[in-house]
GROMACS .gro file of C-alpha atoms in nm:
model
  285
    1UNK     CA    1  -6.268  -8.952   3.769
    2UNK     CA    2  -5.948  -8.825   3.972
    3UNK     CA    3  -5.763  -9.143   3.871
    4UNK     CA    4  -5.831  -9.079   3.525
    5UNK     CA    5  -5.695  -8.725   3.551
    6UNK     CA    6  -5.382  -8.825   3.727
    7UNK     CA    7  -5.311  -9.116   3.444
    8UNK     CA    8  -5.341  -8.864   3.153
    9UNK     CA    9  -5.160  -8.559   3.330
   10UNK     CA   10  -4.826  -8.718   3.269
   11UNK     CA   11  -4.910  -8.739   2.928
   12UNK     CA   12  -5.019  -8.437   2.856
   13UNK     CA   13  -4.698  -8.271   3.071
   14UNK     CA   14  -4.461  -8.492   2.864
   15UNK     CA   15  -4.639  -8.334   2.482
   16UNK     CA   16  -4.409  -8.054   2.504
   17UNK     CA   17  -4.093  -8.279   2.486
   18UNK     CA   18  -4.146  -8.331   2.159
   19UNK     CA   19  -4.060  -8.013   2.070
   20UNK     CA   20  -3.705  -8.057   2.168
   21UNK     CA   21  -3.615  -8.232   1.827
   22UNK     CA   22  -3.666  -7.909   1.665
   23UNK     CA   23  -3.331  -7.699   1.775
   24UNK     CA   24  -3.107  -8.016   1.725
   25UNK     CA   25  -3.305  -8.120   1.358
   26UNK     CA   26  -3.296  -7.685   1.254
   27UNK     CA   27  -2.854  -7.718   1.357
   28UNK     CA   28  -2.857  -8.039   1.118
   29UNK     CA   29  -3.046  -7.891   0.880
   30UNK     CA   30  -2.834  -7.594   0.837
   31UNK     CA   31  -2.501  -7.719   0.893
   32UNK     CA   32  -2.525  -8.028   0.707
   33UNK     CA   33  -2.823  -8.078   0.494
   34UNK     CA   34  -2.814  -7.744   0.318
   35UNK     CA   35  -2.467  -7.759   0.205
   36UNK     CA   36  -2.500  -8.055   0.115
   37UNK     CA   37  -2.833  -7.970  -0.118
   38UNK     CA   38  -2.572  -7.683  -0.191
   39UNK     CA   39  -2.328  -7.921  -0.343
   40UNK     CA   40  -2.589  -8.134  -0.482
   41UNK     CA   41  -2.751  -7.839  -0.758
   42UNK     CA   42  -2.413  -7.696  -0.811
   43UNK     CA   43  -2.337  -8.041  -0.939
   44UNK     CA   44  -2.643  -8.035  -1.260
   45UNK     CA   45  -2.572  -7.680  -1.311
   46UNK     CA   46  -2.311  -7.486  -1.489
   47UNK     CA   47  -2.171  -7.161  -1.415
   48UNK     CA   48  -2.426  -6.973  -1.567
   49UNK     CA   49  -2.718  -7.187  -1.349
   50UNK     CA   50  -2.805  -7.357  -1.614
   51UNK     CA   51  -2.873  -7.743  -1.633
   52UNK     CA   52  -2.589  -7.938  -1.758
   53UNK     CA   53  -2.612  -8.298  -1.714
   54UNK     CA   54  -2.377  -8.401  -1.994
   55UNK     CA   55  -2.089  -8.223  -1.750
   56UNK     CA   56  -2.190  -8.489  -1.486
   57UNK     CA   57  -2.153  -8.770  -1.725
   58UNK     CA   58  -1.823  -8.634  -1.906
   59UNK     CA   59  -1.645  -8.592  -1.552
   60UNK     CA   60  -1.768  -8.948  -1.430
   61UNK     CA   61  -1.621  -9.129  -1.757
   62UNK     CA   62  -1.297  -8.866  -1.739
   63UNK     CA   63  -0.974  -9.039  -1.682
   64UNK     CA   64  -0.857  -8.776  -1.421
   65UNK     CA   65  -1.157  -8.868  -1.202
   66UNK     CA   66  -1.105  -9.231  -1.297
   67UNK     CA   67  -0.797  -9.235  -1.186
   68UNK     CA   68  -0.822  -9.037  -0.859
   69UNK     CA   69  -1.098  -9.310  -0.781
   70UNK     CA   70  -0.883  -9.607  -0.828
   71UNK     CA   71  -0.585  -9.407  -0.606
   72UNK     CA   72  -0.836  -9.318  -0.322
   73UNK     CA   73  -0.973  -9.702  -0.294
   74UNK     CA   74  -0.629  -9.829  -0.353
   75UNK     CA   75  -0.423  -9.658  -0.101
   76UNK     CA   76  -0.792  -9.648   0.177
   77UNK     CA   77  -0.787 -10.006   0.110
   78UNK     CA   78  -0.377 -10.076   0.154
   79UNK     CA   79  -0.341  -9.843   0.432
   80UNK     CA   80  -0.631  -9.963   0.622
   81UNK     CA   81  -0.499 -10.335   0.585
   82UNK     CA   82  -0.173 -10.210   0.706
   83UNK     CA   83  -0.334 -10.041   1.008
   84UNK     CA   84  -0.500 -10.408   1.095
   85UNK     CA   85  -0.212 -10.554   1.107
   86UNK     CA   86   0.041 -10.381   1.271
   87UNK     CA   87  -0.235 -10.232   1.525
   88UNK     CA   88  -0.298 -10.645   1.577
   89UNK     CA   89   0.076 -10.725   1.623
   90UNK     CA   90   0.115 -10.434   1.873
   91UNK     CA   91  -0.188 -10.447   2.062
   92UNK     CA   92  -0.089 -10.862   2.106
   93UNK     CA   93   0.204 -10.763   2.255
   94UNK     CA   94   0.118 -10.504   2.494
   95UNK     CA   95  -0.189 -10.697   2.626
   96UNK     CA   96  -0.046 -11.048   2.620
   97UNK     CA   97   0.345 -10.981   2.623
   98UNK     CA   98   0.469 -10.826   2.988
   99UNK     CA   99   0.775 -10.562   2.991
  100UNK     CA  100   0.825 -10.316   3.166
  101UNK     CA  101   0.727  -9.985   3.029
  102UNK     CA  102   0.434 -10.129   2.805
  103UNK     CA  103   0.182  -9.868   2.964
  104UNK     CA  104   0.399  -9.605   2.876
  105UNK     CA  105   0.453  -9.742   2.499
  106UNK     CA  106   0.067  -9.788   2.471
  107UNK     CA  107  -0.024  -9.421   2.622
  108UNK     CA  108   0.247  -9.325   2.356
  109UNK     CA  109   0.087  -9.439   2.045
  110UNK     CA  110  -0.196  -9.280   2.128
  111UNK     CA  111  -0.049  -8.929   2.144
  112UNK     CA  112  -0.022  -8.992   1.749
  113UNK     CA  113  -0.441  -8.968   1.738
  114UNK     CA  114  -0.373  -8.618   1.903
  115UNK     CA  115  -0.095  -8.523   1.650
  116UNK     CA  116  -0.188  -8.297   1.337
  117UNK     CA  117  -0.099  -8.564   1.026
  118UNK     CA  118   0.114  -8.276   0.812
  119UNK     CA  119   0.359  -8.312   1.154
  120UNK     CA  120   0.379  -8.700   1.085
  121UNK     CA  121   0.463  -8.645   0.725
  122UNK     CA  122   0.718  -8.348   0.800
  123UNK     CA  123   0.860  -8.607   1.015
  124UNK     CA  124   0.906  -8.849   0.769
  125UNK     CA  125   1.008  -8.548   0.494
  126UNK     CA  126   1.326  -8.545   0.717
  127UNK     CA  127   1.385  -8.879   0.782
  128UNK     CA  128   1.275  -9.027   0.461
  129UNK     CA  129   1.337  -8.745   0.188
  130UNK     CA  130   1.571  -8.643  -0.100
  131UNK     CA  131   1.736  -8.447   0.148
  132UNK     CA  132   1.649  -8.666   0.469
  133UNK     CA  133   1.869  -8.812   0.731
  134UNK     CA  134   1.859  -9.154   0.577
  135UNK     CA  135   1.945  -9.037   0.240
  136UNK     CA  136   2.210  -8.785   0.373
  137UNK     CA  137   2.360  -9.059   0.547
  138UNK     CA  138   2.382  -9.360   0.293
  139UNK     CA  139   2.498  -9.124   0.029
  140UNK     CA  140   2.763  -9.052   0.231
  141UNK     CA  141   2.848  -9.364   0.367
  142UNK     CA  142   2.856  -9.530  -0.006
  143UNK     CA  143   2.972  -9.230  -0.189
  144UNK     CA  144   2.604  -9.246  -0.390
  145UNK     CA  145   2.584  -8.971  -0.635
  146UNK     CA  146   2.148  -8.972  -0.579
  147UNK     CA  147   1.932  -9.041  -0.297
  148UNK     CA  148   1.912  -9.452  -0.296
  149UNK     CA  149   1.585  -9.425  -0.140
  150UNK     CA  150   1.284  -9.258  -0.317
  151UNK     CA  151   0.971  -9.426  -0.179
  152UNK     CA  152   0.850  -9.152  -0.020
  153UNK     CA  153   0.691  -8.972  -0.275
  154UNK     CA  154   0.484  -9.233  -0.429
  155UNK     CA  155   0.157  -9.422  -0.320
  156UNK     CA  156   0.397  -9.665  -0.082
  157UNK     CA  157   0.529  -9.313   0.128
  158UNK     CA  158   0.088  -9.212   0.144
  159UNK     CA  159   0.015  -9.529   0.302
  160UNK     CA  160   0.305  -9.594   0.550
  161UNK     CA  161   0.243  -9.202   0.651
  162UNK     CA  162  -0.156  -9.297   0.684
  163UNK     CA  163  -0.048  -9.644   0.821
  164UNK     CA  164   0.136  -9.410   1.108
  165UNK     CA  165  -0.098  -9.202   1.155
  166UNK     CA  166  -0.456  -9.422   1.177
  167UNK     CA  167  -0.300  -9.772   1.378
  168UNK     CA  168  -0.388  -9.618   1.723
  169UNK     CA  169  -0.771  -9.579   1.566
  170UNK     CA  170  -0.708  -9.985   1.545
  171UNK     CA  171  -0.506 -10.047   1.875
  172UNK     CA  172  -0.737  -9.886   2.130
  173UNK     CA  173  -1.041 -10.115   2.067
  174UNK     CA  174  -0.813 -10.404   2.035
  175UNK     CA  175  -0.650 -10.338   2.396
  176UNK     CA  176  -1.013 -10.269   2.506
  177UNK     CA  177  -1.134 -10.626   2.390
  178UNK     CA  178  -0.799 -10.781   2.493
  179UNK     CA  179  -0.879 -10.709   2.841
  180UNK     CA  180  -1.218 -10.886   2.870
  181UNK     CA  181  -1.037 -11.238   2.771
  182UNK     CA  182  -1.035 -11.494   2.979
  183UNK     CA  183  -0.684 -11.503   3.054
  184UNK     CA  184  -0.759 -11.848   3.267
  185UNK     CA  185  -0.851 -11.972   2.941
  186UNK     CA  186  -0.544 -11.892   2.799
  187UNK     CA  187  -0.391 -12.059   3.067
  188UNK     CA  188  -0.580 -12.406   3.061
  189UNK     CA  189  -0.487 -12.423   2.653
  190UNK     CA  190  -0.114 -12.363   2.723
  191UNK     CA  191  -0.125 -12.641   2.995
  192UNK     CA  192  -0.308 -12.827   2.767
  193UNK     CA  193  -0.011 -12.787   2.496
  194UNK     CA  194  -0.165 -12.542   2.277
  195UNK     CA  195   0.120 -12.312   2.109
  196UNK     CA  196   0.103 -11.954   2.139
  197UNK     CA  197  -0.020 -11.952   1.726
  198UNK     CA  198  -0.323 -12.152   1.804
  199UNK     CA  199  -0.403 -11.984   2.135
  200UNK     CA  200  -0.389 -11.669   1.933
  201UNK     CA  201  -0.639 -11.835   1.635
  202UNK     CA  202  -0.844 -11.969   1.871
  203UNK     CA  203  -0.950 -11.749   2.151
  204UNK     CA  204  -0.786 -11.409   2.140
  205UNK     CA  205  -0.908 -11.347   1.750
  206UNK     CA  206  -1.273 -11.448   1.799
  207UNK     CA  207  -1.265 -11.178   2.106
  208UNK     CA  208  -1.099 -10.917   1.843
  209UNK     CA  209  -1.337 -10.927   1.578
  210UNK     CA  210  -1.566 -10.664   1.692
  211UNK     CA  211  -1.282 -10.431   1.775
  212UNK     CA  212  -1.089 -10.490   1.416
  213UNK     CA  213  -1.443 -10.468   1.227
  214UNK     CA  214  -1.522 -10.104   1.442
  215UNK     CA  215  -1.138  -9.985   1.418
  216UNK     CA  216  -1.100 -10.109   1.060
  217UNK     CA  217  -1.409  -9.930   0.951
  218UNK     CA  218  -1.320  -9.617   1.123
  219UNK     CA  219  -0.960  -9.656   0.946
  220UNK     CA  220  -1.146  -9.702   0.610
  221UNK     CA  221  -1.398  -9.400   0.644
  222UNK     CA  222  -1.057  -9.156   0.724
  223UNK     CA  223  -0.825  -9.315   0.470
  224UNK     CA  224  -1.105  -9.238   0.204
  225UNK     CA  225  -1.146  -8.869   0.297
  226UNK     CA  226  -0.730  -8.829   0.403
  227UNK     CA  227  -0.664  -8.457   0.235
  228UNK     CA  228  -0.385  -8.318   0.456
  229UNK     CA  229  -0.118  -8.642   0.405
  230UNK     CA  230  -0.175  -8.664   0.030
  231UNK     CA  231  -0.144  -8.292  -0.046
  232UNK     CA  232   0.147  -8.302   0.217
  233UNK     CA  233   0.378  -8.582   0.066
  234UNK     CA  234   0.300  -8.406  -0.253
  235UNK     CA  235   0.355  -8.774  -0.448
  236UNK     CA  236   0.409  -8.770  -0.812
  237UNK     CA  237   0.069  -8.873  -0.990
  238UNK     CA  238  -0.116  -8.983  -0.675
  239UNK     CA  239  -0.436  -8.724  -0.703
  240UNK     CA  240  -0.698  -8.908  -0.423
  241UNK     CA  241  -1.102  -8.812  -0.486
  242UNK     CA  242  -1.053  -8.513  -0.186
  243UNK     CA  243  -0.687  -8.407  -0.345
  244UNK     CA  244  -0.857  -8.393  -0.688
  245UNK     CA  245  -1.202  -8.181  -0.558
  246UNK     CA  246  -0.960  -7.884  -0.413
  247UNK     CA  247  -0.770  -7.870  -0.723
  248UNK     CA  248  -1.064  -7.842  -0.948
  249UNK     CA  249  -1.257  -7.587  -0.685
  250UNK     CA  250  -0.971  -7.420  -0.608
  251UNK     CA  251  -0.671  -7.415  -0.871
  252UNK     CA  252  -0.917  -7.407  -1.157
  253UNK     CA  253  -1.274  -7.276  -1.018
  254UNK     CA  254  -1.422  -7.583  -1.219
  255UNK     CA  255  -1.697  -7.552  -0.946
  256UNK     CA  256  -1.969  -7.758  -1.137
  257UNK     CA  257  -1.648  -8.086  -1.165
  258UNK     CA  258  -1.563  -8.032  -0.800
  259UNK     CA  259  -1.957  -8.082  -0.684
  260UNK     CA  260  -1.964  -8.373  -0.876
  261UNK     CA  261  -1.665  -8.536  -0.744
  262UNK     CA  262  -1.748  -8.447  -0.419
  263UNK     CA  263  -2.094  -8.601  -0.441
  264UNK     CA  264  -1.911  -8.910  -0.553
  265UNK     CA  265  -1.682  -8.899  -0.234
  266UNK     CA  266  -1.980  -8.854  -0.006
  267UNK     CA  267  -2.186  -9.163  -0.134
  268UNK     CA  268  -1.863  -9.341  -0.131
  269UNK     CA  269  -1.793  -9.236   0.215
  270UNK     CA  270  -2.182  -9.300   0.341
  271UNK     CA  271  -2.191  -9.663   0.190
  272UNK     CA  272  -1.866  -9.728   0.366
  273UNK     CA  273  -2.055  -9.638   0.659
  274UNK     CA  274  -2.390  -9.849   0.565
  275UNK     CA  275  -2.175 -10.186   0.532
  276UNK     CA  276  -1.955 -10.104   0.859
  277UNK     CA  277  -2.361 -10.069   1.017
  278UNK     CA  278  -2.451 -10.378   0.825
  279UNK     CA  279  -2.148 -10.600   0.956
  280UNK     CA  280  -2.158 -10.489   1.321
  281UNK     CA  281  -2.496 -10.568   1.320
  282UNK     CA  282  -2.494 -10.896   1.179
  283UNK     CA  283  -2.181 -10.970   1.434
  284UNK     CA  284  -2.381 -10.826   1.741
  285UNK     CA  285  -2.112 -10.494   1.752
   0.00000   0.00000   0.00000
């Protein structure tokens, strides 16, 4: 009879753990899930409260929200490629490529995660600009009678900014996963006559996937929701999903348009999230 006591005492004592999902769930619930349900019957309802479901369908076959669709996949999709690569290149050559000061150029680039990304684009607003130092300077030099370079203000200046901002979101996994190679491996292929190419295709890749599929997700998810840069730049015609909800909640007070392009960008944004979940998954992440 005691034994059976002392086997369900722990069970009973551990009943009131259960409870501890309640404070957590109640802080999601009212930071997250009520705006959200907020957001949601704004969206079918017009000023007056009243449901208007031909306002949902009118905005999503609208050319302004068309077009701020295309722009947000476009440049998310560019500037997330751009972030692979050059993250790839870099972290390659600080993990595989000895100088001297490499720890120092690595703990640099990631000072840019801790950088507000308006100071990246002010930055390049003075290098790059009508009025920058490289415009300033080749006008001068050639006698120009206009600013030779205007790429700034167009989709190309939004992705090199977000291409600035987001690579150390790509190089810090990479250098992580770098470090767990074999580097005797690397070793017995070079012996073995491999060139630096194959040694790269063959055995420092394979170890990167995980890292590019986590950074390059996290890269994608950002790009998609970037506000500050694009509003920033200020490019001519370049109006991303986020760009276009704060002009239509808060130029216009279109509240009804902005809830339903904002309930676009948040199932866009969560099924980003499902196939990054899906991949890593299937690739053991």
């Amino acid at each position: 009879m005691s034994e059976a006591v002392a086997i369900a005492s722990p069970a009973i004592r551990r009943e009131p753990g259960r409870f501890w999902i309640v404070p957590p769930a109640a802080l999601l619930a009212l930071l997250f899930f009520y705006p959200l349900a907020l957001i949601a019957r704004q969206a079918f309802l017009d000023d007056s409260g009243v449901a208007n479901v031909a306002e949902v369908i009118r905005v999503l076959h609208s050319r302004f929200f068309l077009n701020a669709l295309i722009n947000t996949v476009t440049i998310s999709a560019t500037a997330t490629a751009g972030c692979l690569i050059v993250g790839l290149v870099l972290a390659l050559i600080l993990a595989f490529v000895p100088f001297p000061g490499s720890g120092f150029i690595a703990r640099l680039i990631d000072t840019f995660i801790a950088l507000p990304t308006f100071l990246v684009t002010l930055a390049f607003t003075f290098l790059y600009g009508s009025a920058g130092m490289l415009n300033a300077g080749l006008m001068e030099a050639f006698s120009l009678p206009s600013p030779p370079v205007d790429f700034l203000y167009s989709t190309w200046g939004v992705v090199l900014a977000e291409v600035t901002v987001y690579t150390p979101f790509i190089l810090r996994p990479l250098l992580a996963a770098f470090s767990l190679v074999d580097r005797g491996q690397i070793e017995a292929a070079s012996v073995l006559g491999a060139r630096s190419f194959r040694i790269v295709r063959q055995i420092i890749l394979p170890a990167a996937i995980p890292a590019l599929i986590a950074g390059g997700s996290l890269c994608l998810l950002l790009t998609v929701n970037e506000f500050g840069i694009v509003l920033f730049i200020g490019a001519k015609g370049v109006i991303t999903l986020p760009l276009l909800i704060y002009g239509k909640a808060i130029q216009e007070s279109a509240y009804q348009v902005a809830c339903v392009i904002a309930l676009i960008n948040i199932a866009l944004s969560l099924g980003l999230f499902g196939l990054y979940r899906f991949a890593a998954g299937r690739l053991g992440v």
